[in-house]
CSV table of C-alpha atoms in Angstrom, one decimal:
chain,number,residue,atom,x,y,z
X,1,UNK,CA,-144.9,52.5,-98.8
X,2,UNK,CA,-146.8,49.2,-99.8
X,3,UNK,CA,-145.5,47.1,-102.6
X,4,UNK,CA,-147.5,44.2,-102.4
X,5,UNK,CA,-150.9,42.8,-101.7
X,6,UNK,CA,-151.8,39.5,-100.8
X,7,UNK,CA,-155.6,38.4,-100.3
X,8,UNK,CA,-157.2,35.4,-99.2
X,9,UNK,CA,-160.0,34.7,-101.2
X,10,UNK,CA,-163.1,32.5,-100.3
X,11,UNK,CA,-164.8,33.8,-97.1
X,12,UNK,CA,-162.1,37.4,-98.0
X,13,UNK,CA,-162.4,38.7,-101.4
X,14,UNK,CA,-164.9,36.4,-102.1
X,15,UNK,CA,-168.1,36.7,-99.9
X,16,UNK,CA,-170.9,34.6,-99.4
X,17,UNK,CA,-169.4,31.6,-101.3
X,18,UNK,CA,-169.2,33.9,-104.2
X,19,UNK,CA,-167.2,32.1,-107.1
X,20,UNK,CA,-166.0,35.2,-108.7
X,21,UNK,CA,-164.8,38.1,-108.4
X,22,UNK,CA,-167.3,41.3,-108.9
X,23,UNK,CA,-166.0,43.9,-111.3
X,24,UNK,CA,-165.1,46.5,-109.4
X,25,UNK,CA,-162.5,44.1,-107.7
X,26,UNK,CA,-160.5,43.3,-111.1
X,27,UNK,CA,-160.7,47.4,-111.4
X,28,UNK,CA,-159.1,48.0,-108.3
X,29,UNK,CA,-156.5,44.8,-108.8
X,30,UNK,CA,-155.6,45.9,-112.0
X,31,UNK,CA,-155.1,49.3,-111.4
X,32,UNK,CA,-152.9,48.6,-108.5
X,33,UNK,CA,-150.5,46.5,-110.7
X,34,UNK,CA,-150.5,49.3,-113.2
X,35,UNK,CA,-149.3,51.5,-110.9
X,36,UNK,CA,-146.1,48.9,-109.4
X,37,UNK,CA,-148.2,46.7,-106.8
X,38,UNK,CA,-147.6,43.6,-106.7
X,39,UNK,CA,-151.2,41.4,-106.0
X,40,UNK,CA,-150.9,38.4,-104.7
X,41,UNK,CA,-154.0,35.2,-104.5
X,42,UNK,CA,-153.3,33.1,-101.3
X,43,UNK,CA,-155.8,30.7,-100.8
X,44,UNK,CA,-156.3,27.4,-100.1
X,45,UNK,CA,-157.9,26.8,-103.5
X,46,UNK,CA,-156.0,24.9,-106.3
X,47,UNK,CA,-153.7,27.4,-108.6
X,48,UNK,CA,-156.0,26.2,-111.8
X,49,UNK,CA,-158.6,27.1,-110.0
X,50,UNK,CA,-157.4,30.5,-109.0
X,51,UNK,CA,-156.3,31.3,-112.5
X,52,UNK,CA,-159.9,31.3,-113.4
X,53,UNK,CA,-161.4,33.0,-111.0
X,54,UNK,CA,-158.7,35.7,-111.4
X,55,UNK,CA,-159.1,35.3,-115.7
X,56,UNK,CA,-159.6,38.8,-117.0
X,57,UNK,CA,-156.0,40.0,-114.8
X,58,UNK,CA,-154.6,36.4,-114.7
X,59,UNK,CA,-151.4,37.4,-116.0
X,60,UNK,CA,-151.2,39.8,-113.7
X,61,UNK,CA,-150.9,38.8,-110.4
X,62,UNK,CA,-148.5,35.6,-108.9
X,63,UNK,CA,-150.2,33.3,-107.0
X,64,UNK,CA,-150.0,30.9,-103.5
X,65,UNK,CA,-152.1,28.1,-103.9
X,66,UNK,CA,-153.1,25.2,-101.7
X,67,UNK,CA,-152.5,27.0,-98.5
X,68,UNK,CA,-149.3,27.7,-98.9
X,69,UNK,CA,-147.9,24.2,-101.4
X,70,UNK,CA,-147.6,25.9,-104.2
X,71,UNK,CA,-146.0,29.5,-105.0
X,72,UNK,CA,-146.2,30.5,-108.7
X,73,UNK,CA,-144.8,33.9,-110.6
X,74,UNK,CA,-145.1,34.2,-114.2
X,75,UNK,CA,-146.3,30.1,-114.6
X,76,UNK,CA,-143.0,28.9,-112.7
X,77,UNK,CA,-142.7,27.6,-109.6
X,78,UNK,CA,-141.4,29.4,-106.9
X,79,UNK,CA,-141.5,27.4,-104.5
X,80,UNK,CA,-143.1,23.8,-103.6
X,81,UNK,CA,-144.3,21.5,-100.7
X,82,UNK,CA,-145.3,17.9,-100.5
X,83,UNK,CA,-146.8,15.7,-97.7
X,84,UNK,CA,-144.7,12.0,-97.1
X,85,UNK,CA,-147.0,9.3,-98.9
X,86,UNK,CA,-146.7,7.2,-95.5
X,87,UNK,CA,-148.4,10.3,-93.2
X,88,UNK,CA,-150.6,11.7,-96.4
X,89,UNK,CA,-152.4,7.5,-96.3
X,90,UNK,CA,-152.4,7.7,-92.6
X,91,UNK,CA,-154.7,11.0,-92.8
X,92,UNK,CA,-156.8,9.7,-95.5
X,93,UNK,CA,-157.6,6.4,-94.0
X,94,UNK,CA,-158.2,7.7,-90.9
X,95,UNK,CA,-160.6,10.4,-92.3
X,96,UNK,CA,-162.3,7.4,-94.5
X,97,UNK,CA,-163.7,5.7,-91.1
X,98,UNK,CA,-166.2,8.6,-90.6
X,99,UNK,CA,-169.2,8.7,-93.0
X,100,UNK,CA,-170.5,12.6,-93.6
X,101,UNK,CA,-166.5,13.5,-94.4
X,102,UNK,CA,-165.5,13.6,-97.8
X,103,UNK,CA,-161.9,14.1,-99.0
X,104,UNK,CA,-160.1,16.3,-101.1
X,105,UNK,CA,-156.0,15.3,-102.4
X,106,UNK,CA,-154.5,18.1,-104.1
X,107,UNK,CA,-151.6,16.8,-106.6
X,108,UNK,CA,-150.3,19.8,-108.8
X,109,UNK,CA,-152.1,19.0,-111.7
X,110,UNK,CA,-154.9,18.0,-109.9
X,111,UNK,CA,-157.2,17.8,-107.2
X,112,UNK,CA,-158.7,13.9,-106.2
X,113,UNK,CA,-162.5,12.9,-105.3
X,114,UNK,CA,-164.3,9.6,-105.1
X,115,UNK,CA,-167.7,9.5,-106.1
X,116,UNK,CA,-169.6,9.0,-103.3
X,117,UNK,CA,-171.6,12.2,-102.3
X,118,UNK,CA,-173.1,14.0,-105.2
X,119,UNK,CA,-173.5,17.3,-103.8
X,120,UNK,CA,-169.7,16.9,-103.0
X,121,UNK,CA,-169.2,16.2,-106.4
X,122,UNK,CA,-171.2,19.0,-108.0
X,123,UNK,CA,-169.4,21.1,-105.2
X,124,UNK,CA,-165.7,20.6,-106.1
X,125,UNK,CA,-167.0,20.1,-109.7
X,126,UNK,CA,-169.0,22.4,-111.4
X,127,UNK,CA,-169.4,25.2,-108.2
X,128,UNK,CA,-165.0,25.3,-107.4
X,129,UNK,CA,-164.9,24.3,-111.2
X,130,UNK,CA,-161.8,22.9,-110.0
X,131,UNK,CA,-159.5,20.7,-112.3
X,132,UNK,CA,-160.9,17.1,-111.3
X,133,UNK,CA,-159.9,13.4,-111.7
X,134,UNK,CA,-162.6,11.5,-110.0
X,135,UNK,CA,-161.4,8.1,-108.6
X,136,UNK,CA,-162.7,4.6,-107.1
X,137,UNK,CA,-160.3,4.1,-104.2
X,138,UNK,CA,-158.7,7.2,-102.8
X,139,UNK,CA,-156.4,5.6,-100.9
X,140,UNK,CA,-154.9,3.7,-103.8
X,141,UNK,CA,-153.8,7.0,-105.5
X,142,UNK,CA,-150.0,8.7,-106.7
X,143,UNK,CA,-148.5,11.1,-104.9
X,144,UNK,CA,-146.7,13.9,-105.0
X,145,UNK,CA,-149.4,15.4,-102.6
X,146,UNK,CA,-149.3,18.7,-102.0
X,147,UNK,CA,-152.6,19.1,-99.7
X,148,UNK,CA,-155.4,17.3,-97.9
X,149,UNK,CA,-158.6,18.6,-97.2
X,150,UNK,CA,-161.7,17.4,-95.3
X,151,UNK,CA,-165.1,18.7,-95.9
X,152,UNK,CA,-169.0,18.2,-94.0
X,153,UNK,CA,-171.7,19.1,-96.3
X,154,UNK,CA,-174.2,18.0,-93.7
X,155,UNK,CA,-173.5,18.8,-90.3
X,156,UNK,CA,-172.5,22.0,-90.0
X,157,UNK,CA,-169.5,23.9,-88.6
X,158,UNK,CA,-170.4,22.0,-84.5
X,159,UNK,CA,-169.3,18.8,-86.1
X,160,UNK,CA,-165.6,20.0,-88.1
X,161,UNK,CA,-164.8,22.0,-84.9
X,162,UNK,CA,-164.9,19.2,-82.9
X,163,UNK,CA,-163.5,16.6,-85.4
X,164,UNK,CA,-161.0,19.3,-86.2
X,165,UNK,CA,-159.6,18.8,-82.5
X,166,UNK,CA,-159.6,15.2,-82.8
X,167,UNK,CA,-157.3,15.0,-86.0
X,168,UNK,CA,-155.2,18.0,-84.5
X,169,UNK,CA,-154.6,15.5,-81.5
X,170,UNK,CA,-153.9,12.6,-83.9
X,171,UNK,CA,-151.8,14.0,-86.4
X,172,UNK,CA,-150.8,17.6,-85.0
X,173,UNK,CA,-146.7,16.8,-84.3
X,174,UNK,CA,-146.8,15.8,-87.8
X,175,UNK,CA,-148.6,18.3,-89.5
X,176,UNK,CA,-150.3,21.2,-89.4
X,177,UNK,CA,-154.3,20.9,-89.0
X,178,UNK,CA,-156.3,24.4,-89.4
X,179,UNK,CA,-159.8,25.0,-90.6
X,180,UNK,CA,-159.9,26.3,-93.9
X,181,UNK,CA,-164.1,27.4,-93.9
X,182,UNK,CA,-166.6,27.1,-92.3
X,183,UNK,CA,-166.8,22.9,-93.6
X,184,UNK,CA,-163.3,22.6,-94.3
X,185,UNK,CA,-160.3,21.3,-92.8
X,186,UNK,CA,-156.8,21.3,-94.6
X,187,UNK,CA,-153.5,19.6,-93.9
X,188,UNK,CA,-150.9,21.6,-94.8
X,189,UNK,CA,-147.6,20.5,-96.0
X,190,UNK,CA,-144.9,20.3,-93.1
X,191,UNK,CA,-143.1,23.8,-93.0
X,192,UNK,CA,-145.4,25.2,-95.3
X,193,UNK,CA,-147.9,27.8,-95.0
X,194,UNK,CA,-149.4,30.7,-96.9
X,195,UNK,CA,-147.0,33.0,-94.8
X,196,UNK,CA,-144.1,30.6,-95.8
X,197,UNK,CA,-144.9,30.7,-99.5
X,198,UNK,CA,-145.1,34.0,-99.2
X,199,UNK,CA,-142.0,34.7,-98.1
X,200,UNK,CA,-140.4,33.2,-100.9
X,201,UNK,CA,-142.4,35.8,-103.1
X,202,UNK,CA,-141.0,39.0,-101.2
X,203,UNK,CA,-137.3,37.2,-101.6
X,204,UNK,CA,-137.9,36.8,-105.9
X,205,UNK,CA,-139.3,40.6,-105.7
X,206,UNK,CA,-136.8,42.4,-103.1
X,207,UNK,CA,-139.5,43.4,-101.1
X,208,UNK,CA,-139.8,43.6,-97.3
X,209,UNK,CA,-142.9,42.8,-95.3
X,210,UNK,CA,-143.2,45.6,-94.2
X,211,UNK,CA,-144.0,46.7,-97.6
X,212,UNK,CA,-147.0,44.3,-97.9
X,213,UNK,CA,-150.2,44.0,-96.9
X,214,UNK,CA,-152.7,40.7,-96.7
X,215,UNK,CA,-156.2,40.4,-96.0
X,216,UNK,CA,-156.8,36.9,-94.3
X,217,UNK,CA,-160.9,35.3,-92.6
X,218,UNK,CA,-158.9,31.7,-91.6
X,219,UNK,CA,-156.7,30.1,-89.5
X,220,UNK,CA,-154.5,29.3,-92.9
X,221,UNK,CA,-154.4,32.8,-93.0
X,222,UNK,CA,-152.2,33.8,-89.4
X,223,UNK,CA,-148.6,33.1,-90.8
X,224,UNK,CA,-149.5,35.6,-93.5
X,225,UNK,CA,-150.9,38.3,-91.1
X,226,UNK,CA,-148.6,38.1,-89.2
X,227,UNK,CA,-145.7,38.4,-91.5
X,228,UNK,CA,-146.6,41.5,-93.3
X,229,UNK,CA,-146.4,45.7,-92.4
X,230,UNK,CA,-150.2,46.0,-92.6
X,231,UNK,CA,-152.9,43.3,-91.9
X,232,UNK,CA,-156.6,42.8,-92.3
X,233,UNK,CA,-159.0,40.1,-90.9
X,234,UNK,CA,-162.4,40.5,-92.1
X,235,UNK,CA,-164.9,41.4,-89.6
X,236,UNK,CA,-166.7,37.6,-89.8
X,237,UNK,CA,-163.4,35.7,-89.9
X,238,UNK,CA,-162.9,32.9,-87.5
X,239,UNK,CA,-163.0,33.5,-83.6
X,240,UNK,CA,-159.8,35.0,-82.7
X,241,UNK,CA,-158.1,35.7,-86.0
X,242,UNK,CA,-158.5,39.5,-85.2
X,243,UNK,CA,-156.0,38.9,-82.9
X,244,UNK,CA,-153.5,38.0,-85.6
X,245,UNK,CA,-154.6,41.5,-87.4
X,246,UNK,CA,-153.8,45.2,-87.3
X,247,UNK,CA,-156.9,45.8,-88.1
X,248,UNK,CA,-160.5,44.5,-89.0
X,249,UNK,CA,-162.4,45.1,-92.4
X,250,UNK,CA,-166.0,44.6,-94.1
X,251,UNK,CA,-164.1,44.8,-97.7
X,252,UNK,CA,-161.6,44.2,-98.8
X,253,UNK,CA,-162.4,46.3,-101.9
X,254,UNK,CA,-163.0,49.1,-99.4
X,255,UNK,CA,-159.5,49.0,-98.2
X,256,UNK,CA,-157.7,48.6,-101.9
X,257,UNK,CA,-159.9,51.9,-103.6
X,258,UNK,CA,-158.5,54.2,-99.8
X,259,UNK,CA,-155.3,52.6,-100.7
X,260,UNK,CA,-155.3,53.6,-104.1
X,261,UNK,CA,-156.7,57.1,-103.4
X,262,UNK,CA,-153.5,57.4,-101.6
X,263,UNK,CA,-151.7,57.3,-104.2
X,264,UNK,CA,-152.9,59.8,-106.4
């Protein structure tokens, strides 16, 4: 029996760059939690942002944010992963050598960006509605740093793939470097990912991995998909993600609806 469901957001529960859940998704998740099935939002997004996305049911669910670097249940931090300052600033300085890449540095209380690209600032502040601090020089910020993300809003996925390899070659022995969307590359705190964060919640809830279901579409979802007993890759997932999942689906909502129907 499924006792817990974990789902990625962008490209998974949120399709076509949506920033709000559908009323159907909200209702399905609410009904599942009312039947005693736990739901976990598992995203590269910050915790504050996730809470806004799930506003109508925000206190009914648990959260994995920043790709596993923060895990929160009932407002309490269950787990936290940190990128050491020396590594973080070496990464930041390397990224700043490239003209068309923008950086988001995540702390637990906010994300920090520079005011260099109006489209990027608008996306972070007004589209994603992140809790954001704009700084003059991101190399001068203070930690602790949970995650570093780099985006290219100009050149497209082919440039991201090429730059990903460069960054993996430089830093892959020290930190995990993965795509988290068509324009995003994320640096995940060493020893952390959505799977390890989920393991902390499972221990808290006394739930076994085989009693869980998970959904994802990117390489930052792989460990979570491989951990659970029933995993779904989205049909529009990044190449190769389906190999890490048991099933492929077009819609998280359809699967949740079928699960609910089976409980009646």
